[in-house]
PDB file of C-alpha atoms in Angstrom:
ATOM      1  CA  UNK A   1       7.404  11.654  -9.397  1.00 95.00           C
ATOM      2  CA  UNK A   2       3.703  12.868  -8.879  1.00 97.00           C
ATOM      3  CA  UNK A   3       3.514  14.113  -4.877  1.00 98.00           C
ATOM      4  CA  UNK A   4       0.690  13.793  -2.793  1.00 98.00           C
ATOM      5  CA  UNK A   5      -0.593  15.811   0.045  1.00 98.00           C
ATOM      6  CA  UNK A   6      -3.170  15.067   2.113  1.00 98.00           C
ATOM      7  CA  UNK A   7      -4.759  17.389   4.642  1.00 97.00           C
ATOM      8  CA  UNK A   8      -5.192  17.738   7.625  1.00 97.00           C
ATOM      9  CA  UNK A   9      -2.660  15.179   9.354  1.00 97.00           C
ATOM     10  CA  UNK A  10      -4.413  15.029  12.015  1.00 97.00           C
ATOM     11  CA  UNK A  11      -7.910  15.175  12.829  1.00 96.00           C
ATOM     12  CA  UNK A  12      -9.746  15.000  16.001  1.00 95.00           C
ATOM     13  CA  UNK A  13     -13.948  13.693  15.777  1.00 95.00           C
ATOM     14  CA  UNK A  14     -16.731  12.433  17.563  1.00 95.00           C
ATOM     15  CA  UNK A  15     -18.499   9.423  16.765  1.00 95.00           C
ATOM     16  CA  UNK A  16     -21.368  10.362  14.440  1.00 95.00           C
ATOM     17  CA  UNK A  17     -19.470  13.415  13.038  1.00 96.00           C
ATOM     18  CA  UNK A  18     -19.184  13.508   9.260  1.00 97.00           C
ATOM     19  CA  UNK A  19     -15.258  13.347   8.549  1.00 97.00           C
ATOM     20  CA  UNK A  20     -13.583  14.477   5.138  1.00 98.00           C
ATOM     21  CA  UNK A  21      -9.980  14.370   4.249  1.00 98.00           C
ATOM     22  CA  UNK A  22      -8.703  15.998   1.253  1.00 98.00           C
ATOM     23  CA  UNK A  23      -5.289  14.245  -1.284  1.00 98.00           C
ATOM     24  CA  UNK A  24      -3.685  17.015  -3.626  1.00 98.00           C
ATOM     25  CA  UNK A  25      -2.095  15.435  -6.738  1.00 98.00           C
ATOM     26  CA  UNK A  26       1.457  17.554  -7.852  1.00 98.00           C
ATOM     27  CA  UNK A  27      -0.337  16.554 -11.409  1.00 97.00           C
ATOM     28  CA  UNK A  28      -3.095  15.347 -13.130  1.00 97.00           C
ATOM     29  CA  UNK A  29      -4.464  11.803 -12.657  1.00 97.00           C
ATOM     30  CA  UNK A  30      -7.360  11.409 -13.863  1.00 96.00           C
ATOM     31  CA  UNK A  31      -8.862   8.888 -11.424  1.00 96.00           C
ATOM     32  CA  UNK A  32      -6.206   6.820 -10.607  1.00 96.00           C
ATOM     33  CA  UNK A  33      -6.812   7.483  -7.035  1.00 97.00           C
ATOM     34  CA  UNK A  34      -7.019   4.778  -3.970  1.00 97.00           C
ATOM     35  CA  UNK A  35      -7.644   5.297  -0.461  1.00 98.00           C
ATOM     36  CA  UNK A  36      -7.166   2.533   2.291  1.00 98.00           C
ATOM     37  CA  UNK A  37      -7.932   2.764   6.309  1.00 98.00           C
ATOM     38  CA  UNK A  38      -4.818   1.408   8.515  1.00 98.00           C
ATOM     39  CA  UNK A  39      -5.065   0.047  11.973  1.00 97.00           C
ATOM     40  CA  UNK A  40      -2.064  -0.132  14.242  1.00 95.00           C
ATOM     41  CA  UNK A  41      -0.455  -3.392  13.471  1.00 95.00           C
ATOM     42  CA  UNK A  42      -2.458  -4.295  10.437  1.00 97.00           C
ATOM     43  CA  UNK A  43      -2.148  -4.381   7.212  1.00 97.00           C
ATOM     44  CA  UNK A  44      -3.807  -1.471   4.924  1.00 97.00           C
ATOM     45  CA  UNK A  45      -7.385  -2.591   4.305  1.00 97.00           C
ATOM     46  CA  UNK A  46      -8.828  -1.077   0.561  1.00 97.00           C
ATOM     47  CA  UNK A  47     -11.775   1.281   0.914  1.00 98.00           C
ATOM     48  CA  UNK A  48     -12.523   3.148  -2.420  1.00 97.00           C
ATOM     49  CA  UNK A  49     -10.258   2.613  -5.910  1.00 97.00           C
ATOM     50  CA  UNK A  50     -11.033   4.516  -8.903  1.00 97.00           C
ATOM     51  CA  UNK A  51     -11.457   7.827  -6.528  1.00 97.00           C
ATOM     52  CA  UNK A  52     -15.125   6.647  -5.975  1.00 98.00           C
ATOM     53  CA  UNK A  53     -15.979   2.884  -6.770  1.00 97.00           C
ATOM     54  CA  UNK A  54     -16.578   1.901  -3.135  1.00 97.00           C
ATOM     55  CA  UNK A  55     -14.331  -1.411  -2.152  1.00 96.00           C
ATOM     56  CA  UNK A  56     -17.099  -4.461  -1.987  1.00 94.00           C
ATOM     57  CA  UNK A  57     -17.896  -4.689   1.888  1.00 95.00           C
ATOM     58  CA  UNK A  58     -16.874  -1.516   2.513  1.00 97.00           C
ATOM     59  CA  UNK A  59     -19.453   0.871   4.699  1.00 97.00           C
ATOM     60  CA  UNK A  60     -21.696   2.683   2.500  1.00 97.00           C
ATOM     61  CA  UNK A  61     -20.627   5.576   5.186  1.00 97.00           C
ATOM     62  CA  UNK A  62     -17.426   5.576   3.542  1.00 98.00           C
ATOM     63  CA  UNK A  63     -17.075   7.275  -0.165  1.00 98.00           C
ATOM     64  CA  UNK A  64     -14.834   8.849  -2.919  1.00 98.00           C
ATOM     65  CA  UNK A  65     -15.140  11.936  -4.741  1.00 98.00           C
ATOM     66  CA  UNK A  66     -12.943  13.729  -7.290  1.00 97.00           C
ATOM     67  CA  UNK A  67     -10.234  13.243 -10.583  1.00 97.00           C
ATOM     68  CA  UNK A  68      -7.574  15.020 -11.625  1.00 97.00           C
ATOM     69  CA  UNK A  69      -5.346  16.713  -9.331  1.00 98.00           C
ATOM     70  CA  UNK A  70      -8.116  16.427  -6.029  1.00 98.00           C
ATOM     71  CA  UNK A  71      -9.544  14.101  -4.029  1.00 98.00           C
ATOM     72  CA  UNK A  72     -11.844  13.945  -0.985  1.00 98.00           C
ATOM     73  CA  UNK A  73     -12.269  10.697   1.035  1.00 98.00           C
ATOM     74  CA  UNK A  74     -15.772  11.398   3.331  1.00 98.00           C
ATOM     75  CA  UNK A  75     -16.671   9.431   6.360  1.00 97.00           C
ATOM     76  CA  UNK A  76     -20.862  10.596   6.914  1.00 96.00           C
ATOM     77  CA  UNK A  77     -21.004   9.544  10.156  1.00 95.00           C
ATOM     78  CA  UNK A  78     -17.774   8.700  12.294  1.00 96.00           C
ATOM     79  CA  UNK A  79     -17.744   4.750  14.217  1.00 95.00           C
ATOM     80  CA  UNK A  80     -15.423   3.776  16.995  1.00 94.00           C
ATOM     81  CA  UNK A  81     -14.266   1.461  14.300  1.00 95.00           C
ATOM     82  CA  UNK A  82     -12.966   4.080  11.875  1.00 96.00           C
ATOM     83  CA  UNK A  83     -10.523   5.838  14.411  1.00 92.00           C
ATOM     84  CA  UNK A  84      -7.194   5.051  12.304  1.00 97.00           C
ATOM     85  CA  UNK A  85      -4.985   6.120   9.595  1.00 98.00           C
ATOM     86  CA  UNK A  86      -5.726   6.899   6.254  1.00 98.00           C
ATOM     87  CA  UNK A  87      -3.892   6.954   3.499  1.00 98.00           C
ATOM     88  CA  UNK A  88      -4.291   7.823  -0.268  1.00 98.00           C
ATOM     89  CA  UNK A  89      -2.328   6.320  -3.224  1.00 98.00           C
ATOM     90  CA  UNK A  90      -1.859   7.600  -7.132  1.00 97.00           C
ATOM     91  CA  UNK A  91      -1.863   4.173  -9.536  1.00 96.00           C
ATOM     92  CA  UNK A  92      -1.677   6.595 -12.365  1.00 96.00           C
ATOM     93  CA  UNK A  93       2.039   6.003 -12.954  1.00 95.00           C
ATOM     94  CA  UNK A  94       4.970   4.536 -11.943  1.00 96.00           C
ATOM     95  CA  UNK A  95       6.371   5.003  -9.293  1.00 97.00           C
ATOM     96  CA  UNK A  96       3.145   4.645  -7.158  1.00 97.00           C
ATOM     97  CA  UNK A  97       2.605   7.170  -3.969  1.00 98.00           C
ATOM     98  CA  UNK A  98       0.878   7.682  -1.121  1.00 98.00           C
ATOM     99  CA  UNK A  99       0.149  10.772   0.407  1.00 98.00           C
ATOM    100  CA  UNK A 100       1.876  11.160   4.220  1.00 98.00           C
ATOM    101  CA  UNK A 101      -1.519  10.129   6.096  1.00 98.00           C
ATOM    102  CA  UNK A 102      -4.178  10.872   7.713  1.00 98.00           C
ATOM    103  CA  UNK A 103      -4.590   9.971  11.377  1.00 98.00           C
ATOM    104  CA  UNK A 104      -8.382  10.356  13.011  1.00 97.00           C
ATOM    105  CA  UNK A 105      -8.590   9.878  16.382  1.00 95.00           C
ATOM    106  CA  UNK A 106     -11.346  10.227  19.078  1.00 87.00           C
ATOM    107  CA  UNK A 107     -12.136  13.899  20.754  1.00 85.00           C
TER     108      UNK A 107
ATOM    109  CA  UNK B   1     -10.190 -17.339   0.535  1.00 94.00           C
ATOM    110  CA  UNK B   2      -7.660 -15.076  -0.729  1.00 95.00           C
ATOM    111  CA  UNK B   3      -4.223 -14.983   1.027  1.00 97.00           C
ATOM    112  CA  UNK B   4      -1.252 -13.282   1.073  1.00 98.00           C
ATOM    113  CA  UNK B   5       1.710 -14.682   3.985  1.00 98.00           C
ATOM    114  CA  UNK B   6       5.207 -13.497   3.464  1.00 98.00           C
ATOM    115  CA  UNK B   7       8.542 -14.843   5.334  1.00 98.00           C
ATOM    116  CA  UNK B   8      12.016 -14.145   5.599  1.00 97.00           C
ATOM    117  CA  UNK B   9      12.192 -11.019   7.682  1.00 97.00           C
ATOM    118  CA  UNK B  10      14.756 -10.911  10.019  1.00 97.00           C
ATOM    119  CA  UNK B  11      17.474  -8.887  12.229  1.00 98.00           C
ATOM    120  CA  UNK B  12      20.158  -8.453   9.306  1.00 98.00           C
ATOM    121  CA  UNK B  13      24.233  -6.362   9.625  1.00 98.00           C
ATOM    122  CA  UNK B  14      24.148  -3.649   7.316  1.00 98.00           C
ATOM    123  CA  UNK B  15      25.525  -4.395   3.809  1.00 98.00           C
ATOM    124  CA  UNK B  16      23.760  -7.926   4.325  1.00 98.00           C
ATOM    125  CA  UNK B  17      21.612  -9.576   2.039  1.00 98.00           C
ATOM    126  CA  UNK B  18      17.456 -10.979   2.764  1.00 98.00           C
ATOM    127  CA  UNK B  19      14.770 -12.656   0.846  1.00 98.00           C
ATOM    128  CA  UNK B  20      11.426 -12.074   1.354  1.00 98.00           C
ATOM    129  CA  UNK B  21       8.910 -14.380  -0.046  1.00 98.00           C
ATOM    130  CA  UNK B  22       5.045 -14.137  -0.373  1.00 98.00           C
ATOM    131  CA  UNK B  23       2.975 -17.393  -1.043  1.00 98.00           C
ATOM    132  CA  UNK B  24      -0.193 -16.718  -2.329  1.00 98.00           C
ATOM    133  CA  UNK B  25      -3.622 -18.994  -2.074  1.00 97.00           C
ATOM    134  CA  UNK B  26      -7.273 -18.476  -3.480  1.00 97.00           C
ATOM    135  CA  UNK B  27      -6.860 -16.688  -6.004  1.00 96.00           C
ATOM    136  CA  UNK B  28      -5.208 -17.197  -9.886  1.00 97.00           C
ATOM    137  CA  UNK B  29      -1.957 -15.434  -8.939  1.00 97.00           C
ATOM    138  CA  UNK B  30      -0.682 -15.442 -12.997  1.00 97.00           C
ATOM    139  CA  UNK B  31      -3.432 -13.342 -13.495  1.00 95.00           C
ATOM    140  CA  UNK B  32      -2.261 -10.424 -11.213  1.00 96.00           C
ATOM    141  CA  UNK B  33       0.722  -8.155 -11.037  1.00 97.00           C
ATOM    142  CA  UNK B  34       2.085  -8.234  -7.513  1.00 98.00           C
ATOM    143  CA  UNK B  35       3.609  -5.810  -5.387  1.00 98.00           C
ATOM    144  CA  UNK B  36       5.776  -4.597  -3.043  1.00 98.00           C
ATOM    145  CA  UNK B  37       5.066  -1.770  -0.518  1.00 98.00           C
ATOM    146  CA  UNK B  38       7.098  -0.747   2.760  1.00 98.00           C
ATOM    147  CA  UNK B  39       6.292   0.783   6.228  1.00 98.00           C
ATOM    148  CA  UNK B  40       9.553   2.062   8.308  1.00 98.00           C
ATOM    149  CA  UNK B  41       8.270   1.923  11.595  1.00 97.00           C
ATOM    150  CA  UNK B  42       6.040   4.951  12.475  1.00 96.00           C
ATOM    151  CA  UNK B  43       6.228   5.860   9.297  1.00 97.00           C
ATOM    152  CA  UNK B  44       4.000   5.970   6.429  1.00 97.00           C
ATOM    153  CA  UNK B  45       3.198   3.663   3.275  1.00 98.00           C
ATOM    154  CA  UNK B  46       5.890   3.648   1.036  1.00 98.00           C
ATOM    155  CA  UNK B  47       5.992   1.583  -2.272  1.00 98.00           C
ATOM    156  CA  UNK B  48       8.983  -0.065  -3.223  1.00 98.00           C
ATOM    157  CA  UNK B  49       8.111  -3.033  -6.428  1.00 98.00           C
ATOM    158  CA  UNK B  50       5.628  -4.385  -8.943  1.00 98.00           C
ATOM    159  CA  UNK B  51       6.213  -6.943 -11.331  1.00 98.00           C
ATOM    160  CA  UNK B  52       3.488  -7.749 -14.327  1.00 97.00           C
ATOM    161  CA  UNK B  53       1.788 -11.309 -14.568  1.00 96.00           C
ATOM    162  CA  UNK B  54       4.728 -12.778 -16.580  1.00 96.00           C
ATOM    163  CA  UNK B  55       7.480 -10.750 -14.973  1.00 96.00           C
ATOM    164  CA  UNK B  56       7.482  -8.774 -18.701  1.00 97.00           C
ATOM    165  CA  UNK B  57       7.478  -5.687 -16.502  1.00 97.00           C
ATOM    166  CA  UNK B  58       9.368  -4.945 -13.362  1.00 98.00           C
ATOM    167  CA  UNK B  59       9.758  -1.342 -11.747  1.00 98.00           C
ATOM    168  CA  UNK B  60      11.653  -0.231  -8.189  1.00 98.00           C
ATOM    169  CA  UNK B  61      11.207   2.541  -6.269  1.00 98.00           C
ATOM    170  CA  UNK B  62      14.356   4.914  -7.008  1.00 97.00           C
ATOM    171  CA  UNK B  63      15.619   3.843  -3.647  1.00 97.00           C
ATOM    172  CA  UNK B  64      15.935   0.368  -3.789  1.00 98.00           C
ATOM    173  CA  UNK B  65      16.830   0.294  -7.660  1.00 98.00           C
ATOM    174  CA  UNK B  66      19.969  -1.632  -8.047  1.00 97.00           C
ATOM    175  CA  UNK B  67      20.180  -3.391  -4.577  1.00 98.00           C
ATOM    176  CA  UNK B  68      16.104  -5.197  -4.480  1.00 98.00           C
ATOM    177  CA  UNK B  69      15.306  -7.941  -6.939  1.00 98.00           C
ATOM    178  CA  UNK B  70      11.802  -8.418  -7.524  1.00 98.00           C
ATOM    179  CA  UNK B  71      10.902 -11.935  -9.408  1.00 98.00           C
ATOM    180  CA  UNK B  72       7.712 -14.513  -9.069  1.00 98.00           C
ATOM    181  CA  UNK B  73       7.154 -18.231  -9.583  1.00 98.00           C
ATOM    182  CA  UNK B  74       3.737 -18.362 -11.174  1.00 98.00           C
ATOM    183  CA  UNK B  75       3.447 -22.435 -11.291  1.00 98.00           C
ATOM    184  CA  UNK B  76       4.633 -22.157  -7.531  1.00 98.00           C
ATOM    185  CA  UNK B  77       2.194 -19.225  -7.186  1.00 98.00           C
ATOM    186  CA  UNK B  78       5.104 -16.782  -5.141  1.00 98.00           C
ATOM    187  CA  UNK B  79       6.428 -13.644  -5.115  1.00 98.00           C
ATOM    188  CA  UNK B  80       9.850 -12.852  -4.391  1.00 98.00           C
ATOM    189  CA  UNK B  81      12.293  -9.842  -3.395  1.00 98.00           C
ATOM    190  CA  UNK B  82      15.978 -10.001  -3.113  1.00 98.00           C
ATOM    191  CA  UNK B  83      17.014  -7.338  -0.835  1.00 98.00           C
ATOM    192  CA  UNK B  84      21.284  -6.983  -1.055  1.00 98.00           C
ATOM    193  CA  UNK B  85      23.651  -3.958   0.285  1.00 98.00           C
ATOM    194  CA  UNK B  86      21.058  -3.443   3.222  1.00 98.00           C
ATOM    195  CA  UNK B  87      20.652  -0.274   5.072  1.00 98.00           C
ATOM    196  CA  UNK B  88      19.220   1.205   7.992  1.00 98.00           C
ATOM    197  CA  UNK B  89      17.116   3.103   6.145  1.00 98.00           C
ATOM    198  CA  UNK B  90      15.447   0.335   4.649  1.00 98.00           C
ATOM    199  CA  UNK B  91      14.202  -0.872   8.188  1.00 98.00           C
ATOM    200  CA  UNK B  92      10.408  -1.883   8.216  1.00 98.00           C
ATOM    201  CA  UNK B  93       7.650  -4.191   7.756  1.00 98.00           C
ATOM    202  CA  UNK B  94       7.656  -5.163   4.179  1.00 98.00           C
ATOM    203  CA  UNK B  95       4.316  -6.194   2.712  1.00 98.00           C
ATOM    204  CA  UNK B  96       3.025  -7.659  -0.340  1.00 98.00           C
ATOM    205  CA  UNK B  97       0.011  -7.135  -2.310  1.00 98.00           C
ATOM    206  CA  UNK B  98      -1.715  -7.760  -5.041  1.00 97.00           C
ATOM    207  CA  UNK B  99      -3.266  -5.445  -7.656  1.00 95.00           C
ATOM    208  CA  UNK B 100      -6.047  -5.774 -10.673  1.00 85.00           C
ATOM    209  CA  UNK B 101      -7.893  -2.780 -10.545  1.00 81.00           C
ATOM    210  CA  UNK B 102      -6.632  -1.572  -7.312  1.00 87.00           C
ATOM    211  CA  UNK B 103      -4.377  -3.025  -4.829  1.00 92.00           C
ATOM    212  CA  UNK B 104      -7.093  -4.933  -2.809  1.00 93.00           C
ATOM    213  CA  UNK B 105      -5.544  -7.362  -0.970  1.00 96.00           C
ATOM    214  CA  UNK B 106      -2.540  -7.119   1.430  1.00 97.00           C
ATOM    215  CA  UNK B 107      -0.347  -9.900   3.324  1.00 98.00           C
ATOM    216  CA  UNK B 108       0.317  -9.108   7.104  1.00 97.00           C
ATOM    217  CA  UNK B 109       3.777  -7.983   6.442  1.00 98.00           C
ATOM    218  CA  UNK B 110       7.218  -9.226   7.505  1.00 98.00           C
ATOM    219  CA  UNK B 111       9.501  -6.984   9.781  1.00 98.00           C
ATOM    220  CA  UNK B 112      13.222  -6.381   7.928  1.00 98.00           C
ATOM    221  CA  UNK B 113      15.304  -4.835  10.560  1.00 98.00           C
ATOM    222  CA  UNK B 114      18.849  -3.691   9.472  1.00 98.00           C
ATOM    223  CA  UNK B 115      20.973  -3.189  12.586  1.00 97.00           C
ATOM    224  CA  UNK B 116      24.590  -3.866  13.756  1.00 95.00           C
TER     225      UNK B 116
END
């Protein structure tokens, strides 16, 4: 099964701070590479698929960068709205994963 | 408008059987495989089922192999998952999505809790 990690777990940021949070494939995958935003009680919401094709309606604040083996998820300028979890996810085989999490909360 | 609602969670023994069930709306569900993905509470994302447009396909997580069913009723435009020998560990809200070039859109989950 292909592992992800995703650092750090925790992150503490002002609004307007640029955020990033890194996924680490345990093997290639090219650029089968998701990243959704999760609010407590909610359901995951999509942000970027393809590790950089930005989710229609999606902040342009929000993007993807990387292939392979790793992945950066970049927030330019932190909103109240974006405290939450994040969370990456391989599609490149089966069975999917998602790295452990990333929670951003307000300093 | 696309939606996703699942039912059938519930407070269930251990060893007990559940079905879930997601009915989906706005959207040509044959076109799309469908999924299954889990949250334990306080826990993260964990994915547990797809199955292709015309069922061809199927795959389980390695922990639910054998005990979770995963079928779909295209002309009744559903999604399905038979959950038998229950466990504790299986405990969370169970969500379904679907998935074309990423997994875009999610239903608002159903909570399985497995409890004596």
């Amino acid at each position: 099964d292909i592992q992800l990690t995703q650092s750090p777990s925790f992150l503490s940021a002002s609004v307007g701070d640029r955020v990033t949070i890194t996924c680490r494939a345990s093997q290639g995958i090219s650029s089968y590479l998701a990243w959704y935003q999760q609010k407590p009680g909610k359901a995951p919401r999509l942000l970027i698929y393809a590790a950089s094709t930005l989710q229609s309606g999606v902040p342009s604040r929000f993007s993807g960068s990387g292939s392979g083996t790793e992945f950066t998820l970049a927030i330019s300028s932190l909103q109240p709205e974006d405290f939450a979890t994040y969370y990456c996810q391989q599609l490149n085989s089966y069975p999917w994963t998602f790295g452990q999490g990333t929670k951003v909360e307000i300093k | 408008e696309v939606q996703l609602v699942e039912s059938g969670g519930g407070l269930v023994k251990p060893g007990g059987s559940l079905r879930l069930s997601c009915a989906a709306s706005g959207f040509t569900f044959s076109n799309y495989i469908m999924n299954w993905v889990r949250q334990a509470p306080g826990k993260g994302l964990e994915w547990v089922s797809s199955i292709s447009s015309t069922s061809t396909y199927i795959y389980y997580a390695d922990s639910v192999r054998g005990r979770f069913t995963t079928s779909r009723d295209n002309a009744k435009n559903s999604l399905y998952l038979q959950m038998n020998s229950l466990r504790a560990e299986d405990t969370a809200v169970y969500y379904c999505a679907r998935k074309y070039s990423s997994v875009d859109y999610w239903g608002q989950g159903t909570l399985v809790t497995v409890s004596s």
